[in-house]
PDB file of C-alpha atoms in Angstrom:
ATOM      1  CA  SER A   6       0.000   0.000   0.000  1.00  0.00           C
ATOM      2  CA  ALA A   7       1.058   3.596  -0.554  1.00  0.00           C
ATOM      3  CA  VAL A   8       2.279   5.987   2.114  1.00  0.00           C
ATOM      4  CA  ILE A   9       0.949   9.520   2.507  1.00  0.00           C
ATOM      5  CA  SER A  10       3.032  12.187   4.193  1.00  0.00           C
ATOM      6  CA  GLN A  11       0.921  15.026   5.477  1.00  0.00           C
ATOM      7  CA  LYS A  12       2.174  18.269   6.926  1.00  0.00           C
ATOM      8  CA  PRO A  13       2.028  20.155   9.120  1.00  0.00           C
ATOM      9  CA  SER A  14       1.001  17.670  11.796  1.00  0.00           C
ATOM     10  CA  ARG A  15      -0.389  20.467  13.918  1.00  0.00           C
ATOM     11  CA  ASP A  16      -0.630  24.236  13.961  1.00  0.00           C
ATOM     12  CA  ILE A  17      -2.069  27.052  16.016  1.00  0.00           C
ATOM     13  CA  CYS A  18      -3.260  29.932  13.867  1.00  0.00           C
ATOM     14  CA  GLN A  19      -4.711  33.368  14.367  1.00  0.00           C
ATOM     15  CA  ARG A  20      -8.241  33.985  13.185  1.00  0.00           C
ATOM     16  CA  GLY A  21      -8.440  35.611   9.782  1.00  0.00           C
ATOM     17  CA  THR A  22      -5.304  33.916   8.503  1.00  0.00           C
ATOM     18  CA  SER A  23      -4.956  30.954   6.139  1.00  0.00           C
ATOM     19  CA  LEU A  24      -3.197  27.619   6.451  1.00  0.00           C
ATOM     20  CA  THR A  25      -2.152  25.314   3.627  1.00  0.00           C
ATOM     21  CA  ILE A  26      -1.923  21.592   4.331  1.00  0.00           C
ATOM     22  CA  GLN A  27       0.128  19.401   2.046  1.00  0.00           C
ATOM     23  CA  CYS A  28      -0.132  15.712   1.219  1.00  0.00           C
ATOM     24  CA  GLN A  29       2.532  13.819  -0.672  1.00  0.00           C
ATOM     25  CA  VAL A  30       1.936  10.233  -1.795  1.00  0.00           C
ATOM     26  CA  ASP A  31       4.825   7.902  -2.544  1.00  0.00           C
ATOM     27  CA  SER A  32       3.102   6.554  -5.660  1.00  0.00           C
ATOM     28  CA  GLN A  33       0.717   7.842  -8.275  1.00  0.00           C
ATOM     29  CA  VAL A  34      -2.922   7.770  -7.230  1.00  0.00           C
ATOM     30  CA  THR A  35      -6.020   8.633  -9.163  1.00  0.00           C
ATOM     31  CA  MET A  36      -8.234  10.013  -6.437  1.00  0.00           C
ATOM     32  CA  MET A  37      -7.376  12.088  -3.393  1.00  0.00           C
ATOM     33  CA  PHE A  38      -9.868  13.150  -0.767  1.00  0.00           C
ATOM     34  CA  TRP A  39      -9.855  15.737   2.003  1.00  0.00           C
ATOM     35  CA  TYR A  40     -11.735  15.109   5.250  1.00  0.00           C
ATOM     36  CA  ARG A  41     -12.449  17.017   8.416  1.00  0.00           C
ATOM     37  CA  GLN A  42     -12.791  15.212  11.723  1.00  0.00           C
ATOM     38  CA  GLN A  43     -14.051  16.959  14.832  1.00  0.00           C
ATOM     39  CA  PRO A  44     -12.944  15.422  18.158  1.00  0.00           C
ATOM     40  CA  GLY A  45     -14.920  12.268  18.846  1.00  0.00           C
ATOM     41  CA  GLN A  46     -16.709  12.467  15.519  1.00  0.00           C
ATOM     42  CA  SER A  47     -16.648  10.655  12.226  1.00  0.00           C
ATOM     43  CA  LEU A  48     -14.917  11.760   9.050  1.00  0.00           C
ATOM     44  CA  THR A  49     -16.697  14.390   6.973  1.00  0.00           C
ATOM     45  CA  LEU A  50     -15.681  14.634   3.346  1.00  0.00           C
ATOM     46  CA  ILE A  51     -14.771  18.158   2.286  1.00  0.00           C
ATOM     47  CA  ALA A  52     -13.915  17.536  -1.344  1.00  0.00           C
ATOM     48  CA  THR A  53     -12.490  15.166  -3.908  1.00  0.00           C
ATOM     49  CA  ALA A  54      -9.290  16.371  -5.557  1.00  0.00           C
ATOM     50  CA  ASN A  55      -9.053  15.325  -9.178  1.00  0.00           C
ATOM     51  CA  GLN A  56      -5.845  15.700 -11.104  1.00  0.00           C
ATOM     52  CA  GLY A  57      -6.288  17.991 -14.077  1.00  0.00           C
ATOM     53  CA  SER A  58      -9.684  19.325 -13.083  1.00  0.00           C
ATOM     54  CA  GLU A  59     -11.322  21.338 -10.352  1.00  0.00           C
ATOM     55  CA  ALA A  60     -12.061  19.719  -7.049  1.00  0.00           C
ATOM     56  CA  THR A  61     -15.566  18.504  -6.327  1.00  0.00           C
ATOM     57  CA  TYR A  62     -16.940  19.888  -3.066  1.00  0.00           C
ATOM     58  CA  GLU A  63     -19.489  18.341  -0.736  1.00  0.00           C
ATOM     59  CA  SER A  64     -22.532  20.189   0.466  1.00  0.00           C
ATOM     60  CA  GLY A  65     -21.569  22.810   3.021  1.00  0.00           C
ATOM     61  CA  PHE A  66     -18.034  23.297   1.736  1.00  0.00           C
ATOM     62  CA  VAL A  67     -17.035  25.904  -0.860  1.00  0.00           C
ATOM     63  CA  ILE A  68     -13.956  26.560  -2.920  1.00  0.00           C
ATOM     64  CA  ASP A  69     -13.433  30.086  -1.575  1.00  0.00           C
ATOM     65  CA  LYS A  70     -13.103  28.724   1.956  1.00  0.00           C
ATOM     66  CA  PHE A  71     -11.236  25.495   1.137  1.00  0.00           C
ATOM     67  CA  PRO A  72      -9.298  25.916  -2.101  1.00  0.00           C
ATOM     68  CA  ILE A  73      -7.623  22.710  -3.252  1.00  0.00           C
ATOM     69  CA  SER A  74      -4.789  22.086  -5.636  1.00  0.00           C
ATOM     70  CA  ARG A  75      -3.896  18.811  -7.351  1.00  0.00           C
ATOM     71  CA  PRO A  76      -0.981  19.590  -9.655  1.00  0.00           C
ATOM     72  CA  ASN A  77       0.016  15.953 -10.266  1.00  0.00           C
ATOM     73  CA  LEU A  78      -0.833  12.374  -9.337  1.00  0.00           C
ATOM     74  CA  THR A  79       1.241  12.363  -6.132  1.00  0.00           C
ATOM     75  CA  PHE A  80       0.474  15.685  -4.461  1.00  0.00           C
ATOM     76  CA  SER A  81      -2.402  17.798  -3.213  1.00  0.00           C
ATOM     77  CA  THR A  82      -2.930  20.782  -0.951  1.00  0.00           C
ATOM     78  CA  LEU A  83      -5.904  22.025   1.032  1.00  0.00           C
ATOM     79  CA  THR A  84      -6.029  25.628   2.200  1.00  0.00           C
ATOM     80  CA  VAL A  85      -8.245  26.687   5.074  1.00  0.00           C
ATOM     81  CA  SER A  86      -8.902  30.367   4.369  1.00  0.00           C
ATOM     82  CA  ASN A  87      -9.910  33.250   6.592  1.00  0.00           C
ATOM     83  CA  MET A  88      -9.945  30.950   9.601  1.00  0.00           C
ATOM     84  CA  SER A  89     -12.267  31.227  12.562  1.00  0.00           C
ATOM     85  CA  PRO A  90     -12.325  29.164  15.780  1.00  0.00           C
ATOM     86  CA  GLU A  91     -15.029  26.979  14.185  1.00  0.00           C
ATOM     87  CA  ASP A  92     -12.398  25.704  11.758  1.00  0.00           C
ATOM     88  CA  SER A  93     -10.477  24.113  14.622  1.00  0.00           C
ATOM     89  CA  SER A  94     -10.436  20.419  13.751  1.00  0.00           C
ATOM     90  CA  ILE A  95      -8.334  17.586  12.404  1.00  0.00           C
ATOM     91  CA  TYR A  96      -7.906  17.584   8.644  1.00  0.00           C
ATOM     92  CA  LEU A  97      -7.020  14.347   6.872  1.00  0.00           C
ATOM     93  CA  CYS A  98      -6.128  13.552   3.316  1.00  0.00           C
ATOM     94  CA  SER A  99      -6.815  10.167   1.804  1.00  0.00           C
ATOM     95  CA  ALA A 100      -6.088   8.440  -1.461  1.00  0.00           C
ATOM     96  CA  HIS A 101      -6.627   5.256  -3.343  1.00  0.00           C
ATOM     97  CA  GLN A 102      -5.210   3.983  -6.544  1.00  0.00           C
ATOM     98  CA  ASN A 103      -7.972   3.501  -9.027  1.00  0.00           C
ATOM     99  CA  PRO A 104     -11.671   3.822  -8.413  1.00  0.00           C
ATOM    100  CA  GLY A 105     -12.342   1.389 -11.214  1.00  0.00           C
ATOM    101  CA  VAL A 106     -10.618  -1.302  -9.215  1.00  0.00           C
ATOM    102  CA  VAL A 107     -11.615  -1.916  -5.633  1.00  0.00           C
ATOM    103  CA  THR A 108      -8.556  -0.957  -3.596  1.00  0.00           C
ATOM    104  CA  GLU A 109      -7.723   0.137  -0.125  1.00  0.00           C
ATOM    105  CA  ALA A 110      -7.961   3.806   0.804  1.00  0.00           C
ATOM    106  CA  PHE A 111      -5.154   5.030   3.008  1.00  0.00           C
ATOM    107  CA  PHE A 112      -4.761   8.185   5.074  1.00  0.00           C
ATOM    108  CA  GLY A 113      -2.238  10.814   5.931  1.00  0.00           C
ATOM    109  CA  GLN A 114      -1.430  11.255   9.603  1.00  0.00           C
ATOM    110  CA  GLY A 115      -3.703  14.277   9.913  1.00  0.00           C
ATOM    111  CA  THR A 116      -3.267  17.964  10.710  1.00  0.00           C
ATOM    112  CA  ARG A 117      -4.564  19.170  14.048  1.00  0.00           C
ATOM    113  CA  LEU A 118      -5.574  22.792  13.563  1.00  0.00           C
ATOM    114  CA  THR A 119      -6.380  25.152  16.402  1.00  0.00           C
ATOM    115  CA  VAL A 120      -7.620  28.640  15.564  1.00  0.00           C
ATOM    116  CA  VAL A 121      -7.346  31.241  18.300  1.00  0.00           C
TER     117      VAL A 121
ATOM    118  CA  GLY B  25     -25.928   9.362  -2.021  1.00  0.00           C
ATOM    119  CA  GLU B  26     -25.032   6.423   0.188  1.00  0.00           C
ATOM    120  CA  ASN B  27     -25.973   6.485   3.878  1.00  0.00           C
ATOM    121  CA  VAL B  28     -24.076   4.283   6.328  1.00  0.00           C
ATOM    122  CA  GLU B  29     -25.442   3.758   9.838  1.00  0.00           C
ATOM    123  CA  GLN B  30     -23.279   2.225  12.581  1.00  0.00           C
ATOM    124  CA  HIS B  31     -24.207   0.740  15.962  1.00  0.00           C
ATOM    125  CA  PRO B  32     -23.449   0.806  18.794  1.00  0.00           C
ATOM    126  CA  SER B  33     -21.704   4.127  19.374  1.00  0.00           C
ATOM    127  CA  THR B  34     -19.914   2.723  22.425  1.00  0.00           C
ATOM    128  CA  LEU B  35     -19.097  -0.863  23.362  1.00  0.00           C
ATOM    129  CA  SER B  36     -17.384  -2.154  26.489  1.00  0.00           C
ATOM    130  CA  VAL B  37     -16.258  -5.767  26.788  1.00  0.00           C
ATOM    131  CA  GLN B  38     -14.112  -7.812  29.094  1.00  0.00           C
ATOM    132  CA  GLU B  39     -10.781  -9.014  27.809  1.00  0.00           C
ATOM    133  CA  GLY B  40     -11.232 -12.335  26.039  1.00  0.00           C
ATOM    134  CA  ASP B  41     -14.855 -11.699  25.115  1.00  0.00           C
ATOM    135  CA  SER B  42     -16.097 -11.049  21.598  1.00  0.00           C
ATOM    136  CA  ALA B  43     -17.162  -7.685  20.187  1.00  0.00           C
ATOM    137  CA  VAL B  44     -19.587  -7.122  17.329  1.00  0.00           C
ATOM    138  CA  ILE B  45     -20.200  -3.843  15.529  1.00  0.00           C
ATOM    139  CA  LYS B  46     -22.954  -3.544  12.954  1.00  0.00           C
ATOM    140  CA  CYS B  47     -23.474  -1.257   9.976  1.00  0.00           C
ATOM    141  CA  THR B  48     -26.220  -0.811   7.428  1.00  0.00           C
ATOM    142  CA  TYR B  49     -26.068   0.919   4.072  1.00  0.00           C
ATOM    143  CA  SER B  50     -28.680   2.319   1.751  1.00  0.00           C
ATOM    144  CA  ASP B  51     -27.355   2.017  -1.802  1.00  0.00           C
ATOM    145  CA  SER B  52     -27.575  -1.506  -3.167  1.00  0.00           C
ATOM    146  CA  ALA B  53     -24.969  -0.579  -5.806  1.00  0.00           C
ATOM    147  CA  SER B  54     -22.250  -0.117  -3.167  1.00  0.00           C
ATOM    148  CA  ASN B  55     -19.562  -2.718  -3.694  1.00  0.00           C
ATOM    149  CA  TYR B  56     -16.802  -2.301  -1.124  1.00  0.00           C
ATOM    150  CA  PHE B  57     -16.974  -2.157   2.667  1.00  0.00           C
ATOM    151  CA  PRO B  58     -13.820  -1.428   4.684  1.00  0.00           C
ATOM    152  CA  TRP B  59     -13.390  -1.217   8.430  1.00  0.00           C
ATOM    153  CA  TYR B  60     -10.943   1.241   9.960  1.00  0.00           C
ATOM    154  CA  LYS B  61      -9.438   1.356  13.429  1.00  0.00           C
ATOM    155  CA  GLN B  62      -8.440   4.741  14.770  1.00  0.00           C
ATOM    156  CA  GLU B  63      -6.428   5.033  17.956  1.00  0.00           C
ATOM    157  CA  LEU B  64      -6.395   8.308  19.819  1.00  0.00           C
ATOM    158  CA  GLY B  65      -4.438  10.934  17.882  1.00  0.00           C
ATOM    159  CA  LYS B  66      -3.644   8.564  15.036  1.00  0.00           C
ATOM    160  CA  ARG B  67      -4.797   8.178  11.468  1.00  0.00           C
ATOM    161  CA  PRO B  68      -7.498   5.627  10.539  1.00  0.00           C
ATOM    162  CA  GLN B  69      -5.929   2.284   9.662  1.00  0.00           C
ATOM    163  CA  LEU B  70      -7.632  -0.330   7.510  1.00  0.00           C
ATOM    164  CA  ILE B  71      -8.082  -3.551   9.456  1.00  0.00           C
ATOM    165  CA  ILE B  72     -10.248  -5.578   7.105  1.00  0.00           C
ATOM    166  CA  ASP B  73     -12.441  -5.067   4.074  1.00  0.00           C
ATOM    167  CA  ILE B  74     -14.974  -7.030   2.078  1.00  0.00           C
ATOM    168  CA  ARG B  75     -16.199  -6.802  -1.455  1.00  0.00           C
ATOM    169  CA  SER B  76     -19.785  -7.249  -2.480  1.00  0.00           C
ATOM    170  CA  ASN B  77     -19.186 -10.622  -4.132  1.00  0.00           C
ATOM    171  CA  VAL B  78     -18.067 -12.174  -0.828  1.00  0.00           C
ATOM    172  CA  GLY B  79     -20.176 -13.049   2.197  1.00  0.00           C
ATOM    173  CA  GLU B  80     -17.499 -13.392   4.852  1.00  0.00           C
ATOM    174  CA  LYS B  81     -13.824 -12.717   5.342  1.00  0.00           C
ATOM    175  CA  LYS B  82     -11.519 -13.575   8.241  1.00  0.00           C
ATOM    176  CA  ASP B  83      -8.119 -12.400   9.330  1.00  0.00           C
ATOM    177  CA  GLN B  84      -6.984 -14.023  12.565  1.00  0.00           C
ATOM    178  CA  ARG B  85      -9.193 -12.595  15.346  1.00  0.00           C
ATOM    179  CA  ILE B  86     -11.116 -10.290  13.028  1.00  0.00           C
ATOM    180  CA  ALA B  87     -13.937 -11.195  10.669  1.00  0.00           C
ATOM    181  CA  VAL B  88     -16.424  -9.270   8.587  1.00  0.00           C
ATOM    182  CA  THR B  89     -19.742 -10.567   7.280  1.00  0.00           C
ATOM    183  CA  LEU B  90     -21.856  -9.024   4.549  1.00  0.00           C
ATOM    184  CA  ASN B  91     -25.547  -9.567   3.862  1.00  0.00           C
ATOM    185  CA  LYS B  92     -26.285  -7.883   0.542  1.00  0.00           C
ATOM    186  CA  THR B  93     -29.986  -8.667   0.648  1.00  0.00           C
ATOM    187  CA  ALA B  94     -30.428  -6.948   3.989  1.00  0.00           C
ATOM    188  CA  LYS B  95     -27.743  -4.344   3.193  1.00  0.00           C
ATOM    189  CA  HIS B  96     -25.822  -4.793   6.389  1.00  0.00           C
ATOM    190  CA  PHE B  97     -22.319  -5.811   7.355  1.00  0.00           C
ATOM    191  CA  SER B  98     -20.696  -6.541  10.682  1.00  0.00           C
ATOM    192  CA  LEU B  99     -17.266  -6.584  12.284  1.00  0.00           C
ATOM    193  CA  HIS B 100     -16.505  -9.416  14.688  1.00  0.00           C
ATOM    194  CA  ILE B 101     -13.504  -9.341  16.998  1.00  0.00           C
ATOM    195  CA  THR B 102     -12.868 -12.474  19.016  1.00  0.00           C
ATOM    196  CA  GLU B 103     -10.637 -12.926  22.067  1.00  0.00           C
ATOM    197  CA  THR B 104     -10.471  -9.177  22.558  1.00  0.00           C
ATOM    198  CA  GLN B 105      -7.374  -7.606  24.085  1.00  0.00           C
ATOM    199  CA  PRO B 106      -6.880  -4.193  25.723  1.00  0.00           C
ATOM    200  CA  GLU B 107      -4.932  -3.061  22.648  1.00  0.00           C
ATOM    201  CA  ASP B 108      -8.113  -3.515  20.605  1.00  0.00           C
ATOM    202  CA  SER B 109      -9.488  -0.459  22.409  1.00  0.00           C
ATOM    203  CA  ALA B 110     -10.009   2.250  19.781  1.00  0.00           C
ATOM    204  CA  VAL B 111     -12.666   3.845  17.614  1.00  0.00           C
ATOM    205  CA  TYR B 112     -13.822   1.649  14.751  1.00  0.00           C
ATOM    206  CA  PHE B 113     -15.389   3.076  11.599  1.00  0.00           C
ATOM    207  CA  CYS B 114     -17.266   1.171   8.962  1.00  0.00           C
ATOM    208  CA  ALA B 115     -17.556   2.591   5.470  1.00  0.00           C
ATOM    209  CA  GLY B 116     -19.209   1.869   2.181  1.00  0.00           C
ATOM    210  CA  ARG B 117     -17.947   2.774  -1.222  1.00  0.00           C
ATOM    211  CA  GLY B 118     -20.597   4.177  -3.459  1.00  0.00           C
ATOM    212  CA  PRO B 119     -21.165   3.213  -7.067  1.00  0.00           C
ATOM    213  CA  ASN B 120     -18.654   4.314  -9.674  1.00  0.00           C
ATOM    214  CA  ARG B 121     -20.279   7.374 -11.195  1.00  0.00           C
ATOM    215  CA  GLY B 122     -19.646  11.076 -11.336  1.00  0.00           C
ATOM    216  CA  SER B 123     -16.609  13.081 -10.373  1.00  0.00           C
ATOM    217  CA  THR B 124     -16.505  11.656  -6.830  1.00  0.00           C
ATOM    218  CA  LEU B 125     -16.400   8.036  -7.828  1.00  0.00           C
ATOM    219  CA  GLY B 126     -14.608   5.907  -5.330  1.00  0.00           C
ATOM    220  CA  ARG B 127     -15.431   8.067  -2.316  1.00  0.00           C
ATOM    221  CA  LEU B 128     -16.155   6.358   0.983  1.00  0.00           C
ATOM    222  CA  TYR B 129     -19.193   6.996   3.157  1.00  0.00           C
ATOM    223  CA  PHE B 130     -18.322   6.543   6.813  1.00  0.00           C
ATOM    224  CA  GLY B 131     -20.399   5.432   9.756  1.00  0.00           C
ATOM    225  CA  ARG B 132     -20.353   7.491  12.937  1.00  0.00           C
ATOM    226  CA  GLY B 133     -17.861   5.247  14.676  1.00  0.00           C
ATOM    227  CA  THR B 134     -17.875   2.885  17.663  1.00  0.00           C
ATOM    228  CA  GLN B 135     -15.704   3.496  20.695  1.00  0.00           C
ATOM    229  CA  LEU B 136     -14.606   0.021  21.792  1.00  0.00           C
ATOM    230  CA  THR B 137     -13.159  -0.358  25.272  1.00  0.00           C
ATOM    231  CA  VAL B 138     -11.676  -3.680  26.322  1.00  0.00           C
ATOM    232  CA  TRP B 139     -11.255  -4.019  30.092  1.00  0.00           C
ATOM    233  CA  PRO B 140      -8.421  -6.183  31.387  1.00  0.00           C
TER     234      PRO B 140
END
């Protein structure tokens, strides 16, 4: 299985600022996904990052707030813009090889974001 | 889209006993059902998965069963150990269509505590 390196692992940010989270995969993957996980809660999908096209956002999440880049098949970034304390959460990236073939999805180690 | 329900939300067992976590899904076209274990502060880790053409799968102390007719699947852990204590998430992979093909729909999670 592939390995995802996600950084930063944690950050404390001032409200109104932006943070960019990076995920690097050690092999080429078709689909990458960005999740948010509140403490004690399940994973909520923010968006699907497609290489070569715009990301697809889930209901309640918009590109202006969470812009995503996917410049190649091994890398993606999520930016949390104009942060408020409500954005404090764990952000996780995920990937799997080929949606046409049933394969395991694996996760980065997560970014714990605290907005003060 | 797919809707995955998971029960119970918390489960406490004595070391050596068995633990069962149950999930239901709504979309009969879903074809892949992984289970993830997430320890505190760690990323979700795949522990077992099952595809829709299989009814049961075992891996040492862990087994998953799938009933496609009833649209439910279950995780069984036998001879539980304190190190099995974690949050367990079930997920279903929706049908391959649209720009989010391959995304996972997660249950709400089960906090399993194994008492020594």
